Amino acid sequence: MALIASSHLMLIIEFAILIHLGVLLLLNFIPLNFSLVFVLSLILGVGLTILFGIDAACLVLPMFNHHEFTHPYGPLAILVVVTSWSIIPVIEGQGSKTSNIRLLLYLITAGITLFGAVVHRDFLIMWALGLIAGFLIISKNFKKETSYVNVRNIFLIIVGLLLVFGLMEGLAQLLDMQIISPLSRIDRMSNNQLSSLKLVLDNTNLWGHTANSTYWGNAGLGNSDGYISLPLTFVTLFGLPFPLFYGILVTKKDVIDYFLPGIFGVGYDFGYIALAITVIWIISVIIIGIKVLNKYRIQRERGNKKFLGREALLTGSLAAFIAQTILGFFIITRTINGSALVTYLFLSAMVLSHIVTTKR
């Protein structure tokens, strides 16, 4: 009985432990050779492009509901696309042509950019961050003389982002669809951020928050009230007696979830001590990922091809983790909350699982 989670925080911790152990065992059970990683990343890249495309189409088809797949699957798109791009230098180093593969990757990258941006504006920021982080890692690892990330390409990315935002705003005005309007999102955030920030700063404690400051009033727990949580289906599936937000209550959760960066959401719901531990964990994941990547690079330069697949997978995982961290913790909590939190913990596991390798 002691293992049954008694709060949202305990459920998150227990799930995180299980997913980290599961991914570690899985990645050391499956032979992650170069070909398998490359083929899977391409297949998943095509699949996610189609999934995002269908979700984008549902925005204009009145008989269908869209699902905003960019929240849970956006970071996974960064993972698979950056993984695929990181394999290109390896193929070129072996003297093979990559023109057809590059064309496919360009189409996947462009498709995810367009469809993901239409479904959710915030995704575009995370996507750009992920690609920049990924290409920086690739350039450093392979010591490329001509880096993907340079002033020209960064300028092109900025121009591209502005064009996509402009296109989305134009479509929103033309089709009277405020749901895809970037300006409406900016207005919504600007009208709510100051009041949300005041609520958090005035009521956050070392262990949680002032109980009566939540929507639940005096019935609030004062810690782990569900502002940061795993998907609600995880809670209802096991019949756990946690506070939940349904229907109109979602608008109350938006005060923390939508309008503030994750550092405030985590701090408010769990307290400053939990926030400090979370920051230490994030920094540790990134440092460990960089150090393991460096070890993989040294082995590759010595002619050892055993870790090529793992190196590519770690490159994509680390880029996705960094991008989701920046957007979720410094811009909008929603990117690391709910179903997106499951993805975030999975990416952490995908990075940390590389600290153990089995001998074959």
mmCIF file with all atom_site columns, N, CA, C and O in Angstrom, residues 285-325:
data_model
loop_
_atom_site.group_PDB
_atom_site.id
_atom_site.type_symbol
_atom_site.label_atom_id
_atom_site.label_alt_id
_atom_site.label_comp_id
_atom_site.label_asym_id
_atom_site.label_entity_id
_atom_site.label_seq_id
_atom_site.pdbx_PDB_ins_code
_atom_site.Cartn_x
_atom_site.Cartn_y
_atom_site.Cartn_z
_atom_site.occupancy
_atom_site.B_iso_or_equiv
_atom_site.pdbx_formal_charge
_atom_site.auth_seq_id
_atom_site.auth_comp_id
_atom_site.auth_asym_id
_atom_site.auth_atom_id
_atom_site.pdbx_PDB_model_num
ATOM 1   N N  . VAL A 1 285 ? 20.722 16.041 -16.304 1.00 0.00 ? 285 VAL A N  1
ATOM 2   C CA . VAL A 1 285 ? 20.400 15.295 -17.528 1.00 0.00 ? 285 VAL A CA 1
ATOM 3   C C  . VAL A 1 285 ? 21.182 15.859 -18.708 1.00 0.00 ? 285 VAL A C  1
ATOM 4   O O  . VAL A 1 285 ? 21.766 15.101 -19.505 1.00 0.00 ? 285 VAL A O  1
ATOM 5   N N  . ILE A 1 286 ? 21.213 17.171 -18.840 1.00 0.00 ? 286 ILE A N  1
ATOM 6   C CA . ILE A 1 286 ? 21.902 17.797 -19.972 1.00 0.00 ? 286 ILE A CA 1
ATOM 7   C C  . ILE A 1 286 ? 23.410 17.552 -19.902 1.00 0.00 ? 286 ILE A C  1
ATOM 8   O O  . ILE A 1 286 ? 24.046 17.199 -20.906 1.00 0.00 ? 286 ILE A O  1
ATOM 9   N N  . ILE A 1 287 ? 23.995 17.714 -18.713 1.00 0.00 ? 287 ILE A N  1
ATOM 10  C CA . ILE A 1 287 ? 25.443 17.503 -18.558 1.00 0.00 ? 287 ILE A CA 1
ATOM 11  C C  . ILE A 1 287 ? 25.814 16.052 -18.847 1.00 0.00 ? 287 ILE A C  1
ATOM 12  O O  . ILE A 1 287 ? 26.787 15.766 -19.557 1.00 0.00 ? 287 ILE A O  1
ATOM 13  N N  . ILE A 1 288 ? 25.033 15.111 -18.313 1.00 0.00 ? 288 ILE A N  1
ATOM 14  C CA . ILE A 1 288 ? 25.302 13.693 -18.558 1.00 0.00 ? 288 ILE A CA 1
ATOM 15  C C  . ILE A 1 288 ? 25.193 13.382 -20.044 1.00 0.00 ? 288 ILE A C  1
ATOM 16  O O  . ILE A 1 288 ? 26.017 12.662 -20.609 1.00 0.00 ? 288 ILE A O  1
ATOM 17  N N  . GLY A 1 289 ? 24.164 13.920 -20.702 1.00 0.00 ? 289 GLY A N  1
ATOM 18  C CA . GLY A 1 289 ? 24.001 13.689 -22.134 1.00 0.00 ? 289 GLY A CA 1
ATOM 19  C C  . GLY A 1 289 ? 25.184 14.187 -22.937 1.00 0.00 ? 289 GLY A C  1
ATOM 20  O O  . GLY A 1 289 ? 25.670 13.506 -23.850 1.00 0.00 ? 289 GLY A O  1
ATOM 21  N N  . ILE A 1 290 ? 25.681 15.374 -22.607 1.00 0.00 ? 290 ILE A N  1
ATOM 22  C CA . ILE A 1 290 ? 26.826 15.942 -23.319 1.00 0.00 ? 290 ILE A CA 1
ATOM 23  C C  . ILE A 1 290 ? 28.080 15.101 -23.107 1.00 0.00 ? 290 ILE A C  1
ATOM 24  O O  . ILE A 1 290 ? 28.849 14.833 -24.038 1.00 0.00 ? 290 ILE A O  1
ATOM 25  N N  . LYS A 1 291 ? 28.289 14.658 -21.858 1.00 0.00 ? 291 LYS A N  1
ATOM 26  C CA . LYS A 1 291 ? 29.481 13.862 -21.552 1.00 0.00 ? 291 LYS A CA 1
ATOM 27  C C  . LYS A 1 291 ? 29.445 12.507 -22.254 1.00 0.00 ? 291 LYS A C  1
ATOM 28  O O  . LYS A 1 291 ? 30.469 12.039 -22.776 1.00 0.00 ? 291 LYS A O  1
ATOM 29  N N  . VAL A 1 292 ? 28.290 11.860 -22.280 1.00 0.00 ? 292 VAL A N  1
ATOM 30  C CA . VAL A 1 292 ? 28.181 10.571 -22.965 1.00 0.00 ? 292 VAL A CA 1
ATOM 31  C C  . VAL A 1 292 ? 28.368 10.749 -24.467 1.00 0.00 ? 292 VAL A C  1
ATOM 32  O O  . VAL A 1 292 ? 29.023 9.924  -25.122 1.00 0.00 ? 292 VAL A O  1
ATOM 33  N N  . LEU A 1 293 ? 27.804 11.822 -25.018 1.00 0.00 ? 293 LEU A N  1
ATOM 34  C CA . LEU A 1 293 ? 28.001 12.096 -26.449 1.00 0.00 ? 293 LEU A CA 1
ATOM 35  C C  . LEU A 1 293 ? 29.481 12.250 -26.778 1.00 0.00 ? 293 LEU A C  1
ATOM 36  O O  . LEU A 1 293 ? 29.952 11.781 -27.823 1.00 0.00 ? 293 LEU A O  1
ATOM 37  N N  . ASN A 1 294 ? 30.202 12.909 -25.903 1.00 0.00 ? 294 ASN A N  1
ATOM 38  C CA . ASN A 1 294 ? 31.639 13.089 -26.109 1.00 0.00 ? 294 ASN A CA 1
ATOM 39  C C  . ASN A 1 294 ? 32.364 11.744 -26.119 1.00 0.00 ? 294 ASN A C  1
ATOM 40  O O  . ASN A 1 294 ? 33.279 11.517 -26.922 1.00 0.00 ? 294 ASN A O  1
ATOM 41  N N  . LYS A 1 295 ? 31.944 10.833 -25.243 1.00 0.00 ? 295 LYS A N  1
ATOM 42  C CA . LYS A 1 295 ? 32.547 9.498  -25.219 1.00 0.00 ? 295 LYS A CA 1
ATOM 43  C C  . LYS A 1 295 ? 32.226 8.735  -26.500 1.00 0.00 ? 295 LYS A C  1
ATOM 44  O O  . LYS A 1 295 ? 33.088 8.027  -27.051 1.00 0.00 ? 295 LYS A O  1
ATOM 45  N N  . TYR A 1 296 ? 30.993 8.853  -26.977 1.00 0.00 ? 296 TYR A N  1
ATOM 46  C CA . TYR A 1 296 ? 30.630 8.207  -28.240 1.00 0.00 ? 296 TYR A CA 1
ATOM 47  C C  . TYR A 1 296 ? 31.470 8.759  -29.396 1.00 0.00 ? 296 TYR A C  1
ATOM 48  O O  . TYR A 1 296 ? 31.906 8.016  -30.281 1.00 0.00 ? 296 TYR A O  1
ATOM 49  N N  . ARG A 1 297 ? 31.675 10.086 -29.398 1.00 0.00 ? 297 ARG A N  1
ATOM 50  C CA . ARG A 1 297 ? 32.472 10.706 -30.464 1.00 0.00 ? 297 ARG A CA 1
ATOM 51  C C  . ARG A 1 297 ? 33.906 10.177 -30.452 1.00 0.00 ? 297 ARG A C  1
ATOM 52  O O  . ARG A 1 297 ? 34.464 9.871  -31.508 1.00 0.00 ? 297 ARG A O  1
ATOM 53  N N  . ILE A 1 298 ? 34.483 10.061 -29.257 1.00 0.00 ? 298 ILE A N  1
ATOM 54  C CA . ILE A 1 298 ? 35.856 9.551  -29.155 1.00 0.00 ? 298 ILE A CA 1
ATOM 55  C C  . ILE A 1 298 ? 35.942 8.129  -29.697 1.00 0.00 ? 298 ILE A C  1
ATOM 56  O O  . ILE A 1 298 ? 36.887 7.774  -30.433 1.00 0.00 ? 298 ILE A O  1
ATOM 57  N N  . GLN A 1 299 ? 34.970 7.300  -29.366 1.00 0.00 ? 299 GLN A N  1
ATOM 58  C CA . GLN A 1 299 ? 34.960 5.925  -29.867 1.00 0.00 ? 299 GLN A CA 1
ATOM 59  C C  . GLN A 1 299 ? 34.821 5.884  -31.389 1.00 0.00 ? 299 GLN A C  1
ATOM 60  O O  . GLN A 1 299 ? 35.472 5.085  -32.069 1.00 0.00 ? 299 GLN A O  1
ATOM 61  N N  . ARG A 1 300 ? 33.962 6.768  -31.947 1.00 0.00 ? 300 ARG A N  1
ATOM 62  C CA . ARG A 1 300 ? 33.788 6.812  -33.402 1.00 0.00 ? 300 ARG A CA 1
ATOM 63  C C  . ARG A 1 300 ? 35.068 7.233  -34.088 1.00 0.00 ? 300 ARG A C  1
ATOM 64  O O  . ARG A 1 300 ? 35.453 6.680  -35.125 1.00 0.00 ? 300 ARG A O  1
ATOM 65  N N  . GLU A 1 301 ? 35.739 8.244  -33.532 1.00 0.00 ? 301 GLU A N  1
ATOM 66  C CA . GLU A 1 301 ? 36.985 8.720  -34.137 1.00 0.00 ? 301 GLU A CA 1
ATOM 67  C C  . GLU A 1 301 ? 38.104 7.686  -34.058 1.00 0.00 ? 301 GLU A C  1
ATOM 68  O O  . GLU A 1 301 ? 39.051 7.725  -34.843 1.00 0.00 ? 301 GLU A O  1
ATOM 69  N N  . ARG A 1 302 ? 37.989 6.756  -33.135 1.00 0.00 ? 302 ARG A N  1
ATOM 70  C CA . ARG A 1 302 ? 38.964 5.668  -33.033 1.00 0.00 ? 302 ARG A CA 1
ATOM 71  C C  . ARG A 1 302 ? 38.629 4.504  -33.970 1.00 0.00 ? 302 ARG A C  1
ATOM 72  O O  . ARG A 1 302 ? 39.336 3.496  -33.997 1.00 0.00 ? 302 ARG A O  1
ATOM 73  N N  . GLY A 1 303 ? 37.522 4.641  -34.697 1.00 0.00 ? 303 GLY A N  1
ATOM 74  C CA . GLY A 1 303 ? 37.132 3.608  -35.639 1.00 0.00 ? 303 GLY A CA 1
ATOM 75  C C  . GLY A 1 303 ? 36.138 2.601  -35.108 1.00 0.00 ? 303 GLY A C  1
ATOM 76  O O  . GLY A 1 303 ? 35.767 1.651  -35.787 1.00 0.00 ? 303 GLY A O  1
ATOM 77  N N  . ASN A 1 304 ? 35.661 2.803  -33.879 1.00 0.00 ? 304 ASN A N  1
ATOM 78  C CA . ASN A 1 304 ? 34.686 1.902  -33.271 1.00 0.00 ? 304 ASN A CA 1
ATOM 79  C C  . ASN A 1 304 ? 33.285 2.297  -33.731 1.00 0.00 ? 304 ASN A C  1
ATOM 80  O O  . ASN A 1 304 ? 32.796 3.380  -33.419 1.00 0.00 ? 304 ASN A O  1
ATOM 81  N N  . LYS A 1 305 ? 32.619 1.416  -34.487 1.00 0.00 ? 305 LYS A N  1
ATOM 82  C CA . LYS A 1 305 ? 31.301 1.712  -35.037 1.00 0.00 ? 305 LYS A CA 1
ATOM 83  C C  . LYS A 1 305 ? 30.165 1.174  -34.170 1.00 0.00 ? 305 LYS A C  1
ATOM 84  O O  . LYS A 1 305 ? 28.997 1.249  -34.549 1.00 0.00 ? 305 LYS A O  1
ATOM 85  N N  . LYS A 1 306 ? 30.503 0.630  -33.022 1.00 0.00 ? 306 LYS A N  1
ATOM 86  C CA . LYS A 1 306 ? 29.509 -0.003 -32.163 1.00 0.00 ? 306 LYS A CA 1
ATOM 87  C C  . LYS A 1 306 ? 28.453 0.977  -31.673 1.00 0.00 ? 306 LYS A C  1
ATOM 88  O O  . LYS A 1 306 ? 27.281 0.615  -31.487 1.00 0.00 ? 306 LYS A O  1
ATOM 89  N N  . PHE A 1 307 ? 28.847 2.229  -31.445 1.00 0.00 ? 307 PHE A N  1
ATOM 90  C CA . PHE A 1 307 ? 27.946 3.182  -30.805 1.00 0.00 ? 307 PHE A CA 1
ATOM 91  C C  . PHE A 1 307 ? 27.346 4.207  -31.771 1.00 0.00 ? 307 PHE A C  1
ATOM 92  O O  . PHE A 1 307 ? 26.791 5.208  -31.324 1.00 0.00 ? 307 PHE A O  1
ATOM 93  N N  . LEU A 1 308 ? 27.448 3.980  -33.069 1.00 0.00 ? 308 LEU A N  1
ATOM 94  C CA . LEU A 1 308 ? 26.938 4.957  -34.033 1.00 0.00 ? 308 LEU A CA 1
ATOM 95  C C  . LEU A 1 308 ? 25.436 5.177  -33.873 1.00 0.00 ? 308 LEU A C  1
ATOM 96  O O  . LEU A 1 308 ? 24.954 6.313  -33.907 1.00 0.00 ? 308 LEU A O  1
ATOM 97  N N  . GLY A 1 309 ? 24.698 4.085  -33.722 1.00 0.00 ? 309 GLY A N  1
ATOM 98  C CA . GLY A 1 309 ? 23.257 4.208  -33.561 1.00 0.00 ? 309 GLY A CA 1
ATOM 99  C C  . GLY A 1 309 ? 22.889 4.897  -32.262 1.00 0.00 ? 309 GLY A C  1
ATOM 100 O O  . GLY A 1 309 ? 22.008 5.766  -32.225 1.00 0.00 ? 309 GLY A O  1
ATOM 101 N N  . ARG A 1 310 ? 23.575 4.528  -31.191 1.00 0.00 ? 310 ARG A N  1
ATOM 102 C CA . ARG A 1 310 ? 23.308 5.144  -29.894 1.00 0.00 ? 310 ARG A CA 1
ATOM 103 C C  . ARG A 1 310 ? 23.680 6.623  -29.899 1.00 0.00 ? 310 ARG A C  1
ATOM 104 O O  . ARG A 1 310 ? 22.996 7.456  -29.286 1.00 0.00 ? 310 ARG A O  1
ATOM 105 N N  . GLU A 1 311 ? 24.746 6.974  -30.599 1.00 0.00 ? 311 GLU A N  1
ATOM 106 C CA . GLU A 1 311 ? 25.158 8.372  -30.677 1.00 0.00 ? 311 GLU A CA 1
ATOM 107 C C  . GLU A 1 311 ? 24.098 9.217  -31.379 1.00 0.00 ? 311 GLU A C  1
ATOM 108 O O  . GLU A 1 311 ? 23.755 10.316 -30.925 1.00 0.00 ? 311 GLU A O  1
ATOM 109 N N  . ALA A 1 312 ? 23.580 8.698  -32.484 1.00 0.00 ? 312 ALA A N  1
ATOM 110 C CA . ALA A 1 312 ? 22.545 9.429  -33.215 1.00 0.00 ? 312 ALA A CA 1
ATOM 111 C C  . ALA A 1 312 ? 21.289 9.577  -32.365 1.00 0.00 ? 312 ALA A C  1
ATOM 112 O O  . ALA A 1 312 ? 20.671 10.649 -32.312 1.00 0.00 ? 312 ALA A O  1
ATOM 113 N N  . LEU A 1 313 ? 20.897 8.504  -31.693 1.00 0.00 ? 313 LEU A N  1
ATOM 114 C CA . LEU A 1 313 ? 19.691 8.540  -30.862 1.00 0.00 ? 313 LEU A CA 1
ATOM 115 C C  . LEU A 1 313 ? 19.861 9.501  -29.691 1.00 0.00 ? 313 LEU A C  1
ATOM 116 O O  . LEU A 1 313 ? 18.934 10.246 -29.345 1.00 0.00 ? 313 LEU A O  1
ATOM 117 N N  . LEU A 1 314 ? 21.028 9.519  -29.090 1.00 0.00 ? 314 LEU A N  1
ATOM 118 C CA . LEU A 1 314 ? 21.279 10.429 -27.981 1.00 0.00 ? 314 LEU A CA 1
ATOM 119 C C  . LEU A 1 314 ? 21.287 11.881 -28.460 1.00 0.00 ? 314 LEU A C  1
ATOM 120 O O  . LEU A 1 314 ? 20.811 12.777 -27.746 1.00 0.00 ? 314 LEU A O  1
ATOM 121 N N  . THR A 1 315 ? 21.807 12.122 -29.658 1.00 0.00 ? 315 THR A N  1
ATOM 122 C CA . THR A 1 315 ? 21.803 13.479 -30.219 1.00 0.00 ? 315 THR A CA 1
ATOM 123 C C  . THR A 1 315 ? 20.381 14.010 -30.343 1.00 0.00 ? 315 THR A C  1
ATOM 124 O O  . THR A 1 315 ? 20.072 15.134 -29.928 1.00 0.00 ? 315 THR A O  1
ATOM 125 N N  . GLY A 1 316 ? 19.493 13.187 -30.915 1.00 0.00 ? 316 GLY A N  1
ATOM 126 C CA . GLY A 1 316 ? 18.099 13.594 -31.061 1.00 0.00 ? 316 GLY A CA 1
ATOM 127 C C  . GLY A 1 316 ? 17.397 13.755 -29.725 1.00 0.00 ? 316 GLY A C  1
ATOM 128 O O  . GLY A 1 316 ? 16.637 14.709 -29.516 1.00 0.00 ? 316 GLY A O  1
ATOM 129 N N  . SER A 1 317 ? 17.654 12.831 -28.793 1.00 0.00 ? 317 SER A N  1
ATOM 130 C CA . SER A 1 317 ? 17.012 12.886 -27.475 1.00 0.00 ? 317 SER A CA 1
ATOM 131 C C  . SER A 1 317 ? 17.435 14.136 -26.709 1.00 0.00 ? 317 SER A C  1
ATOM 132 O O  . SER A 1 317 ? 16.605 14.816 -26.091 1.00 0.00 ? 317 SER A O  1
ATOM 133 N N  . LEU A 1 318 ? 18.715 14.440 -26.744 1.00 0.00 ? 318 LEU A N  1
ATOM 134 C CA . LEU A 1 318 ? 19.228 15.594 -26.012 1.00 0.00 ? 318 LEU A CA 1
ATOM 135 C C  . LEU A 1 318 ? 18.705 16.897 -26.603 1.00 0.00 ? 318 LEU A C  1
ATOM 136 O O  . LEU A 1 318 ? 18.318 17.821 -25.872 1.00 0.00 ? 318 LEU A O  1
ATOM 137 N N  . ALA A 1 319 ? 18.673 16.996 -27.933 1.00 0.00 ? 319 ALA A N  1
ATOM 138 C CA . ALA A 1 319 ? 18.149 18.208 -28.578 1.00 0.00 ? 319 ALA A CA 1
ATOM 139 C C  . ALA A 1 319 ? 16.684 18.417 -28.222 1.00 0.00 ? 319 ALA A C  1
ATOM 140 O O  . ALA A 1 319 ? 16.256 19.547 -27.922 1.00 0.00 ? 319 ALA A O  1
ATOM 141 N N  . ALA A 1 320 ? 15.890 17.339 -28.236 1.00 0.00 ? 320 ALA A N  1
ATOM 142 C CA . ALA A 1 320 ? 14.469 17.444 -27.902 1.00 0.00 ? 320 ALA A CA 1
ATOM 143 C C  . ALA A 1 320 ? 14.274 17.815 -26.441 1.00 0.00 ? 320 ALA A C  1
ATOM 144 O O  . ALA A 1 320 ? 13.407 18.639 -26.107 1.00 0.00 ? 320 ALA A O  1
ATOM 145 N N  . PHE A 1 321 ? 15.073 17.235 -25.553 1.00 0.00 ? 321 PHE A N  1
ATOM 146 C CA . PHE A 1 321 ? 14.970 17.539 -24.123 1.00 0.00 ? 321 PHE A CA 1
ATOM 147 C C  . PHE A 1 321 ? 15.309 18.999 -23.855 1.00 0.00 ? 321 PHE A C  1
ATOM 148 O O  . PHE A 1 321 ? 14.617 19.678 -23.085 1.00 0.00 ? 321 PHE A O  1
ATOM 149 N N  . ILE A 1 322 ? 16.350 19.501 -24.494 1.00 0.00 ? 322 ILE A N  1
ATOM 150 C CA . ILE A 1 322 ? 16.744 20.899 -24.315 1.00 0.00 ? 322 ILE A CA 1
ATOM 151 C C  . ILE A 1 322 ? 15.652 21.838 -24.821 1.00 0.00 ? 322 ILE A C  1
ATOM 152 O O  . ILE A 1 322 ? 15.289 22.818 -24.155 1.00 0.00 ? 322 ILE A O  1
ATOM 153 N N  . ALA A 1 323 ? 15.102 21.545 -25.999 1.00 0.00 ? 323 ALA A N  1
ATOM 154 C CA . ALA A 1 323 ? 14.072 22.407 -26.577 1.00 0.00 ? 323 ALA A CA 1
ATOM 155 C C  . ALA A 1 323 ? 12.820 22.429 -25.710 1.00 0.00 ? 323 ALA A C  1
ATOM 156 O O  . ALA A 1 323 ? 12.245 23.501 -25.442 1.00 0.00 ? 323 ALA A O  1
ATOM 157 N N  . GLN A 1 324 ? 12.378 21.256 -25.253 1.00 0.00 ? 324 GLN A N  1
ATOM 158 C CA . GLN A 1 324 ? 11.177 21.200 -24.421 1.00 0.00 ? 324 GLN A CA 1
ATOM 159 C C  . GLN A 1 324 ? 11.413 21.871 -23.070 1.00 0.00 ? 324 GLN A C  1
ATOM 160 O O  . GLN A 1 324 ? 10.509 22.499 -22.513 1.00 0.00 ? 324 GLN A O  1
ATOM 161 N N  . THR A 1 325 ? 12.626 21.761 -22.554 1.00 0.00 ? 325 THR A N  1
ATOM 162 C CA . THR A 1 325 ? 12.965 22.424 -21.292 1.00 0.00 ? 325 THR A CA 1
ATOM 163 C C  . THR A 1 325 ? 12.873 23.937 -21.432 1.00 0.00 ? 325 THR A C  1
ATOM 164 O O  . THR A 1 325 ? 12.268 24.614 -20.589 1.00 0.00 ? 325 THR A O  1
#
